[in-house]
XYZ file of C-alpha atoms in Angstrom:
292
model
C 3.096 4.357 -21.180
C 2.561 8.081 -21.704
C -0.774 9.697 -22.572
C -0.174 12.898 -24.538
C -3.108 13.418 -26.849
C -6.216 13.851 -24.630
C -6.471 16.460 -21.888
C -8.809 16.525 -18.906
C -10.155 19.839 -17.631
C -11.645 20.044 -14.132
C -15.233 21.140 -13.663
C -13.881 23.181 -10.782
C -10.270 24.227 -10.411
C -7.890 21.649 -8.959
C -6.222 22.528 -5.678
C -2.617 23.652 -5.511
C -0.227 20.793 -4.814
C 2.818 20.783 -2.568
C 5.821 18.569 -3.231
C 7.952 17.636 -0.265
C 11.417 16.118 -0.151
C 11.659 12.363 0.273
C 15.009 10.615 0.448
C 18.032 11.772 -1.511
C 17.135 13.968 -4.475
C 13.701 12.434 -4.978
C 10.409 13.967 -3.870
C 7.198 12.780 -2.307
C 4.094 14.804 -3.123
C 0.954 15.395 -1.191
C -2.156 16.953 -2.676
C -4.991 18.652 -0.909
C -8.420 17.472 -1.954
C -9.939 19.421 -4.799
C -13.383 20.909 -4.519
C -14.515 18.814 -7.478
C -13.654 15.490 -9.046
C -15.813 15.657 -12.133
C -13.872 16.302 -15.342
C -14.576 16.519 -19.053
C -12.411 15.190 -21.838
C -11.144 17.529 -24.504
C -9.935 15.212 -27.225
C -10.043 17.256 -30.376
C -13.832 17.041 -30.228
C -14.223 13.249 -30.313
C -15.052 12.818 -26.604
C -12.948 9.663 -26.117
C -11.925 8.900 -22.516
C -8.307 9.200 -21.412
C -6.741 5.786 -20.815
C -4.388 5.483 -17.857
C -2.543 2.307 -16.871
C -2.270 1.614 -13.147
C -0.218 -1.169 -11.547
C -1.822 -2.670 -8.457
C -1.800 -5.568 -6.037
C -4.777 -7.873 -6.712
C -6.476 -7.338 -3.335
C -7.685 -4.837 -2.289
C -6.032 -2.338 -4.625
C -7.167 -3.788 -7.944
C -10.663 -4.369 -6.549
C -10.957 -0.723 -5.523
C -9.696 0.408 -8.923
C -12.168 -1.918 -10.662
C -15.012 -0.400 -8.641
C -13.943 3.034 -9.859
C -13.645 1.816 -13.451
C -17.105 0.239 -13.333
C -18.912 3.037 -11.510
C -17.090 6.372 -11.515
C -14.386 6.619 -14.173
C -16.585 7.328 -17.196
C -18.159 10.311 -15.477
C -14.782 12.050 -15.273
C -13.555 10.928 -18.687
C -11.206 8.166 -17.565
C -10.642 4.611 -18.756
C -8.494 2.729 -16.229
C -6.406 -0.191 -17.429
C -5.451 -2.242 -14.367
C -2.245 -4.309 -14.402
C -1.963 -6.677 -11.439
C 1.345 -7.489 -9.729
C 1.893 -10.253 -7.172
C 5.099 -8.872 -5.669
C 6.414 -5.637 -4.152
C 9.305 -5.030 -6.563
C 7.912 -4.927 -10.082
C 5.247 -2.208 -9.643
C 7.841 0.470 -8.908
C 10.136 -0.810 -11.654
C 7.233 -0.657 -14.103
C 6.438 2.902 -13.012
C 10.058 3.982 -13.327
C 10.331 2.457 -16.808
C 7.081 4.042 -17.985
C 5.137 0.805 -18.392
C 2.403 2.146 -16.103
C 1.254 5.706 -15.429
C 0.801 5.137 -11.711
C 0.859 2.371 -9.160
C -1.298 1.661 -6.137
C 0.094 -1.071 -3.902
C 2.441 0.380 -1.277
C 2.331 2.308 1.981
C 4.264 5.487 2.649
C 7.279 4.063 4.587
C 7.875 1.447 1.872
C 7.567 4.146 -0.793
C 10.092 6.345 1.003
C 12.525 3.450 1.438
C 12.272 2.549 -2.252
C 12.854 6.142 -3.329
C 15.878 6.375 -1.046
C 17.367 3.015 -2.044
C 16.585 3.009 -5.766
C 16.743 6.713 -6.577
C 13.280 6.731 -8.128
C 11.988 10.174 -9.026
C 8.508 9.491 -7.665
C 5.860 11.461 -5.807
C 2.692 10.319 -4.088
C -0.787 11.539 -3.254
C -2.386 11.254 0.230
C -3.344 7.903 1.760
C -6.299 5.906 0.449
C -6.591 2.934 2.790
C -4.877 0.894 5.466
C -4.536 -2.893 5.644
C -3.934 -3.829 9.276
C -1.086 -6.226 9.961
C -2.097 -9.420 11.717
C -0.402 -12.231 13.625
C -1.395 -15.641 12.245
C -0.786 -19.227 13.295
C -1.830 -22.713 12.242
C -1.458 -24.036 15.785
C -2.054 -21.210 18.281
C -5.123 -19.212 19.175
C -3.502 -17.118 21.911
C -0.070 -15.514 21.976
C 0.152 -16.424 25.658
C 0.723 -20.007 24.498
C 3.782 -19.134 22.391
C 6.575 -21.474 23.473
C 10.190 -20.574 24.150
C 12.343 -20.834 21.031
C 9.392 -20.594 18.630
C 9.936 -19.606 15.018
C 8.409 -16.279 14.026
C 7.944 -15.321 10.382
C 8.422 -11.715 9.282
C 8.801 -10.141 5.871
C 12.299 -9.432 4.612
C 11.765 -5.921 3.221
C 13.042 -3.303 5.691
C 10.041 -1.019 6.223
C 7.526 -3.847 6.588
C 9.829 -5.885 8.823
C 10.081 -2.855 11.067
C 6.291 -2.555 11.146
C 5.950 -6.237 12.079
C 8.521 -5.966 14.866
C 6.849 -2.874 16.313
C 3.531 -4.743 16.407
C 5.073 -7.771 18.139
C 6.854 -5.557 20.659
C 3.593 -3.731 21.425
C 2.049 -7.155 22.063
C 4.727 -7.745 24.698
C 6.768 -10.498 23.048
C 10.067 -8.598 23.256
C 11.470 -5.093 23.629
C 12.836 -2.681 21.033
C 15.070 0.337 21.671
C 13.559 3.817 21.346
C 15.281 4.237 17.973
C 16.665 1.709 15.438
C 20.359 1.033 15.859
C 20.981 1.730 12.166
C 18.915 3.601 9.612
C 15.230 4.416 10.005
C 13.794 0.896 10.277
C 13.934 -1.713 13.016
C 15.403 -5.097 12.139
C 15.629 -8.323 14.094
C 19.097 -7.192 15.219
C 17.479 -4.330 17.167
C 15.653 -6.604 19.594
C 16.943 -5.597 23.012
C 15.188 -8.143 25.215
C 13.933 -11.479 23.871
C 12.772 -13.431 26.935
C 11.260 -16.268 24.882
C 14.399 -16.566 22.751
C 12.237 -16.371 19.646
C 13.846 -17.340 16.337
C 13.020 -14.963 13.489
C 12.655 -16.206 9.926
C 12.663 -13.545 7.189
C 11.201 -14.122 3.729
C 9.265 -12.277 1.009
C 5.861 -11.193 2.282
C 3.936 -13.239 -0.278
C 5.619 -16.454 0.961
C 4.622 -16.081 4.614
C 1.111 -17.609 4.440
C 2.396 -20.782 2.765
C 5.160 -21.037 5.386
C 2.747 -21.048 8.340
C 3.007 -24.858 8.820
C 6.713 -24.414 9.563
C 6.278 -21.400 11.867
C 4.693 -20.868 15.253
C 3.401 -17.464 14.169
C 3.853 -15.076 11.262
C 3.090 -11.388 10.850
C 1.282 -10.960 7.541
C -0.021 -7.775 5.967
C -3.634 -7.393 4.960
C -3.576 -7.796 1.192
C -1.237 -10.834 1.292
C -3.514 -12.468 3.869
C -6.580 -11.745 1.740
C -4.905 -13.128 -1.381
C -4.213 -16.365 0.529
C -7.782 -16.662 1.758
C -7.124 -15.536 5.326
C -9.681 -13.203 6.899
C -7.869 -10.835 9.275
C -10.880 -10.151 11.493
C -11.443 -13.892 12.063
C -8.108 -15.650 11.471
C -5.612 -13.273 13.100
C -4.566 -13.905 16.697
C -3.821 -10.196 17.002
C -4.557 -7.321 14.652
C -2.925 -3.936 14.216
C -5.019 -0.883 15.039
C -5.983 1.488 12.228
C -6.033 4.545 14.504
C -3.332 7.071 13.534
C -1.652 4.375 11.463
C 1.225 5.791 9.375
C 1.124 2.875 6.928
C -1.621 4.152 4.646
C -1.476 2.962 1.031
C -0.999 5.609 -1.628
C -0.961 6.194 -5.377
C 2.579 6.774 -6.647
C 3.469 8.544 -9.892
C 6.580 9.828 -11.580
C 7.289 13.284 -10.150
C 7.135 14.851 -13.622
C 3.549 13.543 -13.924
C 2.341 14.597 -10.478
C 0.051 17.352 -11.766
C -1.260 15.471 -14.818
C -5.011 16.147 -14.587
C -6.020 12.565 -15.312
C -3.828 11.251 -12.470
C -5.120 13.936 -10.113
C -8.663 12.922 -11.087
C -7.868 9.264 -10.294
C -6.490 10.210 -6.889
C -9.589 12.253 -6.107
C -11.867 9.369 -7.081
C -9.887 7.008 -4.847
C -10.579 9.291 -1.893
C -14.212 9.996 -2.720
C -17.258 9.246 -0.522
C -18.284 6.529 -2.986
C -14.994 4.671 -2.550
C -15.107 5.033 1.224
C -18.557 3.465 1.219
C -17.362 0.687 -1.097
C -14.415 -0.140 1.198
C -16.604 -0.265 4.290
C -19.178 -2.483 2.579
C -16.680 -4.751 0.803
C -14.570 -5.317 3.937
C -17.067 -4.851 6.781
C -14.886 -6.492 9.425
C -12.023 -4.033 9.103
C -9.670 -6.009 6.882
C -9.299 -2.826 4.825
C -9.893 0.591 6.394
C -10.309 3.974 4.644
C -7.473 6.370 5.436
C -9.423 9.534 4.633
């Protein structure tokens, strides 16, 4: 979808944006926060809002977008159409094919891996929130009780598998080398010392919660856990820290659209004080953490 007719003008000038290289010939963009987020619509005098279509995971991304649509979007002349996706593949395909104007579902390492692997000409704005990874189990309440030879579930996409393995290594279950043996992401083949002889089972992230009965533990990211009814602050045996976490979730756009005023306005709303307050109130136990 492309919006050509209406234009948004900022009440105060938007900040200058810097695009930085990200994998191959593609770019990843970062924008400094503008001094103002309020905008007015210039639509040949009729005052209609600009409609933008944003692909998002149901929780928390779509919930945050819905809060903006219900409370903030009209003030800056936006009408946000939210399209929900239940997997990690289709949102970037939809963005590349022009079916959505932006997507909001992925963290920066996953974005960079996708750009490198798929050749997407995408850019991104700064981080909005973080969903801490957690270790879950149907049978254990303490990792000290993990038996030798236990099955451990991890996601099968490279960047998130690496994140899960780093968490488990920091919890003392095994050791990883200082750098991955191949590429930029750790895999189960990188495990240097596995004293419990743990068996790793890789699968799509959205399948991990349902597989818990067949696993001793599984590392599940925040929004997948929430979608399955798991509460990270209460149900996780161990939870990733949000301090200096590089896995902040971002809004991605086609690089050619990076400076479109309506997309810049959306990004600014996502990192506004109102959204920060909403995140803290909606997820008071730290299941979702502001990254700004």
